[in-house]
Amino acid sequence: MADTNPLSNCRLAFVGCGVMAEAIIAGLLRKQLVGPEQIVGSHPREPRREEMHVKYGIEMFESNRDAVVDTAPEGPDDSSIIVLAVKPQRLRHVLEELKGSLVKEQLVVSVVAGATIESMAEELLHASIVRTMPNTPSQIGEGITAWTASTSVNENQESQVRAMLEALGKAVRVENERQIDMATALSATGPTYIFLVMEALIDAGVHMGFSRHVAQELVHQMMLGSVLFARESHKHPAELRNMVTSPGGTSAEAIYQMEKGSLRTVLSKAVWAAYQKAELLGRKK
Ligand SMILES: NC(=O)c1ccc[n+]([C@@H]2O[C@H](COP(=O)([O-])OP(=O)(O)OC[C@H]3O[C@@H](n4cnc5c(N)ncnc54)[C@H](OP(=O)(O)O)[C@@H]3O)[C@@H](O)[C@H]2O)c1
């Protein structure tokens, strides 16, 4: 492992080992950023603890508190990250359980949707907190995670967070928690918009007479190729669209129908509504 790896002296505790925690653990190990001996996890169910231990060789605890205490730094060169990865409705209970068990040097990284830094800091009596918002493609290392940090998080801890989140795909540090809510609406809720469009296009293919299998293959690769092409060409989407829209042609006909059906406005309203909902849910916690 290279000396430049910011996680080389870090131990990590995953509180709640479900889908998202497993995605991070798998990514960290796949990229060899840490070894299994640097990771512990906690989970209330024994079969899940056994599964995680067998699959990744990590130590698992029944008690969340024990996992946190186990990773506490022992010397000045050691560091420790506590990843909170439970469902939002479980968080309050977990924070109560962890209160008083963290040492000042430990960094808390939350992936819990809607939980604000201030509320977690208050409940944990702990200042160093990072709030993140990943998305589902993280599960295959193709995610995008927005994150922000409390003022107590130091530069080294920020590098550690960046390295950890890049194990899930890309990571973007945003300026504040308002932008976390914005990312929740755009990149975290975003896959659902794309899956809906994907489903509608596949159904349209079936409507014309393709088998579902063929329609699916045509749509999947078309969407993947379009994204890669847009990214590599660095052109504005409107320019790319104009390149394939010949006068009186098929694209012009289809675009006319999409504009008539207000597709653009519908998408914009959907993202805005998701943003308002994210803000509201955050305020309720
Ligand atoms: N999945 C995503 O793509 C995604 C994207 C963005 C944000 N997030 C956020 O990530 C967090 C985790 O989501 P997830 O999809 O990984 O959910 P998940 O698969 O349900 O993982 C949560 C895990 O925590 C366990 N758990 C329940 N009570 C616990 C307790 N008291 N102490 C410790 N562990 C406990 C659950 O066990 P049981 O299975 O027994 O209930 C479950 O395995 C959520 O807050 C969500 O908002 C997820």
GROMACS .gro file of C-alpha atoms and ligand atoms in nm:
model
  333
    1MET     CA    1   0.000   0.000   0.000
    2ALA     CA    2   0.144   0.339  -0.100
    3ASP     CA    3   0.246   0.590   0.170
    4THR     CA    4   0.023   0.851   0.009
    5ASN     CA    5  -0.286   0.650   0.100
    6PRO     CA    6  -0.463   0.870   0.358
    7LEU     CA    7  -0.635   0.564   0.504
    8SER     CA    8  -0.320   0.363   0.572
    9ASN     CA    9  -0.329   0.426   0.951
   10CYS     CA   10  -0.704   0.448   0.978
   11ARG     CA   11  -0.947   0.205   1.138
   12LEU     CA   12  -1.310   0.214   1.035
   13ALA     CA   13  -1.626   0.108   1.217
   14PHE     CA   14  -1.946   0.059   1.017
   15VAL     CA   15  -2.254   0.104   1.233
   16GLY     CA   16  -2.534  -0.081   1.052
   17CYS     CA   17  -2.401  -0.315   0.785
   18GLY     CA   18  -2.670  -0.305   0.516
   19VAL     CA   19  -2.650  -0.227   0.145
   20MET     CA   20  -2.465   0.106   0.163
   21ALA     CA   21  -2.212   0.001   0.428
   22GLU     CA   22  -2.137  -0.313   0.228
   23ALA     CA   23  -2.086  -0.105  -0.088
   24ILE     CA   24  -1.827   0.111   0.092
   25ILE     CA   25  -1.654  -0.187   0.257
   26ALA     CA   26  -1.637  -0.377  -0.075
   27GLY     CA   27  -1.505  -0.067  -0.255
   28LEU     CA   28  -1.237   0.002   0.007
   29LEU     CA   29  -1.113  -0.357  -0.002
   30ARG     CA   30  -1.134  -0.382  -0.384
   31LYS     CA   31  -0.921  -0.068  -0.420
   32GLN     CA   32  -0.687  -0.195  -0.147
   33LEU     CA   33  -0.722   0.131   0.044
   34VAL     CA   34  -0.749  -0.067   0.367
   35GLY     CA   35  -0.711  -0.429   0.473
   36PRO     CA   36  -0.989  -0.629   0.645
   37GLU     CA   37  -0.807  -0.596   0.980
   38GLN     CA   38  -0.866  -0.219   0.964
   39ILE     CA   39  -1.245  -0.259   0.938
   40VAL     CA   40  -1.506  -0.360   1.195
   41GLY     CA   41  -1.882  -0.356   1.167
   42SER     CA   42  -2.184  -0.385   1.392
   43HIS     CA   43  -2.520  -0.542   1.322
   44PRO     CA   44  -2.807  -0.657   1.542
   45ARG     CA   45  -2.864  -0.984   1.350
   46GLU     CA   46  -2.622  -1.277   1.392
   47PRO     CA   47  -2.669  -1.423   1.037
   48ARG     CA   48  -2.575  -1.085   0.886
   49ARG     CA   49  -2.271  -1.057   1.115
   50GLU     CA   50  -2.161  -1.404   1.007
   51GLU     CA   51  -2.219  -1.320   0.638
   52MET     CA   52  -2.008  -1.001   0.655
   53HIS     CA   53  -1.732  -1.178   0.846
   54VAL     CA   54  -1.714  -1.468   0.598
   55LYS     CA   55  -1.740  -1.249   0.287
   56TYR     CA   56  -1.492  -0.974   0.383
   57GLY     CA   57  -1.291  -1.117   0.675
   58ILE     CA   58  -1.386  -0.824   0.899
   59GLU     CA   59  -1.459  -0.842   1.271
   60MET     CA   60  -1.825  -0.794   1.354
   61PHE     CA   61  -1.985  -0.678   1.680
   62GLU     CA   62  -2.341  -0.708   1.806
   63SER     CA   63  -2.312  -0.380   1.996
   64ASN     CA   64  -2.264  -0.057   1.799
   65ARG     CA   65  -2.082   0.091   2.095
   66ASP     CA   66  -1.828  -0.194   2.104
   67ALA     CA   67  -1.746  -0.138   1.735
   68VAL     CA   68  -1.685   0.233   1.794
   69VAL     CA   69  -1.472   0.175   2.104
   70ASP     CA   70  -1.270  -0.097   1.924
   71THR     CA   71  -1.154   0.148   1.655
   72ALA     CA   72  -1.052   0.432   1.890
   73PRO     CA   73  -0.702   0.558   1.802
   74GLU     CA   74  -0.425   0.416   2.022
   75GLY     CA   75  -0.141   0.651   1.925
   76PRO     CA   76  -0.087   0.995   1.768
   77ASP     CA   77  -0.044   0.847   1.417
   78ASP     CA   78  -0.368   0.649   1.433
   79SER     CA   79  -0.700   0.770   1.303
   80SER     CA   80  -1.052   0.640   1.313
   81ILE     CA   81  -1.372   0.682   1.111
   82ILE     CA   82  -1.718   0.583   1.230
   83VAL     CA   83  -1.960   0.534   0.940
   84LEU     CA   84  -2.326   0.569   1.035
   85ALA     CA   85  -2.519   0.360   0.782
   86VAL     CA   86  -2.854   0.280   0.941
   87LYS     CA   87  -3.196   0.378   0.805
   88PRO     CA   88  -3.309   0.730   0.904
   89GLN     CA   89  -3.578   0.600   1.142
   90ARG     CA   90  -3.316   0.403   1.340
   91LEU     CA   91  -3.069   0.688   1.372
   92ARG     CA   92  -3.196   0.853   1.691
   93HIS     CA   93  -3.177   0.524   1.881
   94VAL     CA   94  -2.826   0.456   1.749
   95LEU     CA   95  -2.701   0.806   1.836
   96GLU     CA   96  -2.833   0.767   2.192
   97GLU     CA   97  -2.648   0.439   2.216
   98LEU     CA   98  -2.321   0.591   2.090
   99LYS     CA   99  -2.336   0.906   2.302
  100GLY     CA  100  -2.022   0.937   2.513
  101SER     CA  101  -1.838   0.648   2.347
  102LEU     CA  102  -1.646   0.852   2.088
  103VAL     CA  103  -1.310   1.017   2.149
  104LYS     CA  104  -1.249   1.366   2.007
  105GLU     CA  105  -1.014   1.243   1.732
  106GLN     CA  106  -1.270   1.005   1.581
  107LEU     CA  107  -1.449   1.124   1.270
  108VAL     CA  108  -1.817   1.047   1.218
  109VAL     CA  109  -1.927   1.002   0.857
  110SER     CA  110  -2.301   0.974   0.804
  111VAL     CA  111  -2.468   0.838   0.491
  112VAL     CA  112  -2.811   0.873   0.653
  113ALA     CA  113  -3.055   1.070   0.438
  114GLY     CA  114  -3.195   1.384   0.600
  115ALA     CA  115  -2.986   1.379   0.920
  116THR     CA  116  -2.825   1.721   0.971
  117ILE     CA  117  -2.474   1.774   1.106
  118GLU     CA  118  -2.610   1.992   1.387
  119SER     CA  119  -2.860   1.732   1.508
  120MET     CA  120  -2.602   1.451   1.502
  121ALA     CA  121  -2.342   1.670   1.677
  122GLU     CA  122  -2.593   1.759   1.949
  123GLU     CA  123  -2.705   1.403   2.008
  124LEU     CA  124  -2.354   1.258   2.005
  125LEU     CA  125  -2.186   1.549   2.185
  126HIS     CA  126  -1.923   1.527   1.913
  127ALA     CA  127  -1.791   1.794   1.675
  128SER     CA  128  -1.617   1.620   1.382
  129ILE     CA  129  -1.893   1.513   1.148
  130VAL     CA  130  -1.919   1.462   0.773
  131ARG     CA  131  -2.255   1.433   0.603
  132THR     CA  132  -2.273   1.250   0.271
  133MET     CA  133  -2.535   1.173   0.011
  134PRO     CA  134  -2.443   0.877  -0.210
  135ASN     CA  135  -2.665   0.713  -0.472
  136THR     CA  136  -2.755   0.356  -0.574
  137PRO     CA  137  -2.495   0.309  -0.852
  138SER     CA  138  -2.240   0.325  -0.564
  139GLN     CA  139  -2.318  -0.043  -0.524
  140ILE     CA  140  -2.118  -0.115  -0.842
  141GLY     CA  141  -1.854   0.157  -0.786
  142GLU     CA  142  -2.023   0.396  -1.033
  143GLY     CA  143  -2.191   0.626  -0.782
  144ILE     CA  144  -2.166   0.997  -0.720
  145THR     CA  145  -2.156   1.120  -0.361
  146ALA     CA  146  -2.203   1.477  -0.245
  147TRP     CA  147  -2.048   1.553   0.095
  148THR     CA  148  -1.983   1.836   0.335
  149ALA     CA  149  -1.806   1.865   0.669
  150SER     CA  150  -1.837   2.046   1.002
  151THR     CA  151  -1.568   2.306   1.075
  152SER     CA  152  -1.391   2.071   1.321
  153VAL     CA  153  -1.299   1.826   1.043
  154ASN     CA  154  -0.930   1.870   0.960
  155GLU     CA  155  -0.754   1.848   0.622
  156ASN     CA  156  -0.625   1.497   0.679
  157GLN     CA  157  -0.974   1.376   0.768
  158GLU     CA  158  -1.110   1.543   0.454
  159SER     CA  159  -0.855   1.352   0.242
  160GLN     CA  160  -0.961   1.031   0.416
  161VAL     CA  161  -1.326   1.098   0.342
  162ARG     CA  162  -1.250   1.176  -0.023
  163ALA     CA  163  -1.053   0.851  -0.059
  164MET     CA  164  -1.327   0.650   0.111
  165LEU     CA  165  -1.607   0.796  -0.099
  166GLU     CA  166  -1.411   0.753  -0.421
  167ALA     CA  167  -1.429   0.381  -0.350
  168LEU     CA  168  -1.799   0.423  -0.441
  169GLY     CA  169  -1.733   0.613  -0.766
  170LYS     CA  170  -1.697   0.991  -0.777
  171ALA     CA  171  -1.724   1.232  -0.484
  172VAL     CA  172  -1.799   1.604  -0.485
  173ARG     CA  173  -1.749   1.825  -0.180
  174VAL     CA  174  -2.033   2.076  -0.165
  175GLU     CA  175  -2.039   2.404   0.026
  176ASN     CA  176  -2.316   2.345   0.276
  177GLU     CA  177  -2.607   2.124   0.378
  178ARG     CA  178  -2.852   2.313   0.155
  179GLN     CA  179  -2.648   2.174  -0.132
  180ILE     CA  180  -2.672   1.826   0.021
  181ASP     CA  181  -3.052   1.863  -0.010
  182MET     CA  182  -3.002   1.981  -0.369
  183ALA     CA  183  -2.782   1.677  -0.443
  184THR     CA  184  -3.044   1.456  -0.277
  185ALA     CA  185  -3.296   1.580  -0.536
  186LEU     CA  186  -3.059   1.565  -0.833
  187SER     CA  187  -2.800   1.287  -0.803
  188ALA     CA  188  -2.936   1.072  -0.519
  189THR     CA  189  -3.299   1.063  -0.630
  190GLY     CA  190  -3.180   1.091  -0.991
  191PRO     CA  191  -3.149   0.718  -1.069
  192THR     CA  192  -3.526   0.685  -1.015
  193TYR     CA  193  -3.590   0.947  -1.288
  194ILE     CA  194  -3.360   0.762  -1.523
  195PHE     CA  195  -3.514   0.422  -1.442
  196LEU     CA  196  -3.860   0.563  -1.515
  197VAL     CA  197  -3.744   0.701  -1.853
  198MET     CA  198  -3.568   0.371  -1.920
  199GLU     CA  199  -3.884   0.175  -1.844
  200ALA     CA  200  -4.098   0.405  -2.061
  201LEU     CA  201  -3.861   0.368  -2.358
  202ILE     CA  202  -3.846  -0.012  -2.323
  203ASP     CA  203  -4.228  -0.020  -2.311
  204ALA     CA  204  -4.238   0.199  -2.624
  205GLY     CA  205  -4.010  -0.053  -2.797
  206VAL     CA  206  -4.242  -0.338  -2.695
  207HIS     CA  207  -4.539  -0.132  -2.817
  208MET     CA  208  -4.379  -0.114  -3.163
  209GLY     CA  209  -4.326  -0.491  -3.166
  210PHE     CA  210  -3.978  -0.563  -3.025
  211SER     CA  211  -3.946  -0.844  -2.773
  212ARG     CA  212  -3.883  -0.706  -2.421
  213HIS     CA  213  -3.535  -0.855  -2.422
  214VAL     CA  214  -3.434  -0.680  -2.746
  215ALA     CA  215  -3.599  -0.351  -2.646
  216GLN     CA  216  -3.411  -0.363  -2.316
  217GLU     CA  217  -3.075  -0.423  -2.479
  218LEU     CA  218  -3.129  -0.143  -2.732
  219VAL     CA  219  -3.232   0.103  -2.459
  220HIS     CA  220  -2.963   0.013  -2.204
  221GLN     CA  221  -2.677   0.051  -2.448
  222MET     CA  222  -2.828   0.363  -2.610
  223MET     CA  223  -2.849   0.534  -2.267
  224LEU     CA  224  -2.504   0.424  -2.159
  225GLY     CA  225  -2.349   0.529  -2.494
  226SER     CA  226  -2.526   0.868  -2.488
  227VAL     CA  227  -2.390   0.951  -2.143
  228LEU     CA  228  -2.035   0.845  -2.232
  229PHE     CA  229  -2.052   1.037  -2.561
  230ALA     CA  230  -2.181   1.353  -2.388
  231ARG     CA  231  -1.905   1.328  -2.127
  232GLU     CA  232  -1.625   1.270  -2.379
  233SER     CA  233  -1.736   1.529  -2.635
  234HIS     CA  234  -1.765   1.810  -2.372
  235LYS     CA  235  -2.047   1.956  -2.583
  236HIS     CA  236  -2.366   2.113  -2.451
  237PRO     CA  237  -2.656   1.862  -2.465
  238ALA     CA  238  -2.851   2.093  -2.699
  239GLU     CA  239  -2.559   2.089  -2.944
  240LEU     CA  240  -2.543   1.709  -2.935
  241ARG     CA  241  -2.919   1.695  -2.991
  242ASN     CA  242  -2.899   1.938  -3.285
  243MET     CA  243  -2.629   1.720  -3.444
  244VAL     CA  244  -2.880   1.436  -3.487
  245THR     CA  245  -3.190   1.645  -3.562
  246SER     CA  246  -3.225   1.674  -3.938
  247PRO     CA  247  -3.498   1.895  -4.084
  248GLY     CA  248  -3.827   1.710  -4.106
  249GLY     CA  249  -3.665   1.396  -3.963
  250THR     CA  250  -3.748   1.146  -3.688
  251SER     CA  251  -3.571   1.334  -3.405
  252ALA     CA  252  -3.752   1.659  -3.490
  253GLU     CA  253  -4.083   1.475  -3.483
  254ALA     CA  254  -4.009   1.310  -3.148
  255ILE     CA  255  -3.875   1.630  -2.990
  256TYR     CA  256  -4.189   1.816  -3.098
  257GLN     CA  257  -4.400   1.562  -2.909
  258MET     CA  258  -4.179   1.575  -2.598
  259GLU     CA  259  -4.192   1.957  -2.585
  260LYS     CA  260  -4.569   1.947  -2.643
  261GLY     CA  261  -4.599   1.708  -2.347
  262SER     CA  262  -4.384   1.948  -2.135
  263LEU     CA  263  -4.119   1.684  -2.059
  264ARG     CA  264  -3.864   1.952  -1.969
  265THR     CA  265  -4.104   2.123  -1.726
  266VAL     CA  266  -4.211   1.793  -1.572
  267LEU     CA  267  -3.848   1.699  -1.500
  268SER     CA  268  -3.771   2.040  -1.358
  269LYS     CA  269  -4.079   2.029  -1.134
  270ALA     CA  270  -3.992   1.675  -1.020
  271VAL     CA  271  -3.640   1.778  -0.913
  272TRP     CA  272  -3.771   2.089  -0.737
  273ALA     CA  273  -4.038   1.888  -0.552
  274ALA     CA  274  -3.775   1.633  -0.442
  275TYR     CA  275  -3.555   1.921  -0.316
  276GLN     CA  276  -3.841   2.069  -0.113
  277LYS     CA  277  -3.920   1.726   0.029
  278ALA     CA  278  -3.554   1.671   0.125
  279GLU     CA  279  -3.553   2.007   0.309
  280LEU     CA  280  -3.880   1.927   0.486
  281LEU     CA  281  -3.765   1.581   0.598
  282GLY     CA  282  -3.439   1.732   0.728
  283ARG     CA  283  -3.633   1.993   0.933
  284LYS     CA  284  -3.857   1.725   1.089
  285LYS     CA  285  -3.563   1.530   1.233
  286LIG     N1  286  -2.893   0.234  -0.056
  286LIG     C1  287  -2.869   0.349  -0.118
  286LIG     O1  288  -2.851   0.355  -0.241
  286LIG     C2  289  -2.857   0.478  -0.041
  286LIG     C3  290  -2.834   0.599  -0.108
  286LIG     C4  291  -2.822   0.717  -0.036
  286LIG     C5  292  -2.831   0.715   0.103
  286LIG     N2  293  -2.855   0.598   0.166
  286LIG     C6  294  -2.867   0.600   0.313
  286LIG     O2  295  -2.788   0.498   0.367
  286LIG     C7  296  -2.847   0.451   0.489
  286LIG     C8  297  -2.847   0.300   0.485
  286LIG     O3  298  -2.923   0.260   0.372
  286LIG     P1  299  -2.916   0.113   0.317
  286LIG     O4  300  -2.976   0.114   0.183
  286LIG     O5  301  -2.778   0.059   0.337
  286LIG     O6  302  -3.019   0.043   0.420
  286LIG     P2  303  -3.015  -0.106   0.478
  286LIG     O7  304  -2.967  -0.200   0.375
  286LIG     O8  305  -3.149  -0.130   0.542
  286LIG     O9  306  -2.902  -0.096   0.592
  286LIG     C9  307  -2.924  -0.058   0.723
  286LIG    C10  308  -2.882  -0.175   0.811
  286LIG    O10  309  -2.884  -0.134   0.948
  286LIG    C11  310  -2.930  -0.243   1.023
  286LIG     N3  311  -2.981  -0.200   1.153
  286LIG    C12  312  -3.111  -0.187   1.194
  286LIG     N4  313  -3.114  -0.144   1.322
  286LIG    C13  314  -2.986  -0.126   1.359
  286LIG    C14  315  -2.925  -0.085   1.481
  286LIG     N5  316  -2.997  -0.047   1.587
  286LIG     N6  317  -2.791  -0.081   1.487
  286LIG    C15  318  -2.715  -0.117   1.381
  286LIG     N7  319  -2.767  -0.159   1.264
  286LIG    C16  320  -2.901  -0.163   1.254
  286LIG    C17  321  -3.037  -0.304   0.936
  286LIG    O11  322  -3.065  -0.435   0.979
  286LIG     P3  323  -3.197  -0.513   0.930
  286LIG    O12  324  -3.169  -0.559   0.792
  286LIG    O13  325  -3.212  -0.624   1.027
  286LIG    O14  326  -3.310  -0.412   0.937
  286LIG    C18  327  -2.972  -0.296   0.799
  286LIG    O15  328  -2.892  -0.408   0.771
  286LIG    C19  329  -2.989   0.509   0.496
  286LIG    O16  330  -2.996   0.605   0.599
  286LIG    C20  331  -3.010   0.574   0.362
  286LIG    O17  332  -3.077   0.698   0.376
  286LIG    C21  333  -2.868   0.478   0.098
   0.00000   0.00000   0.00000
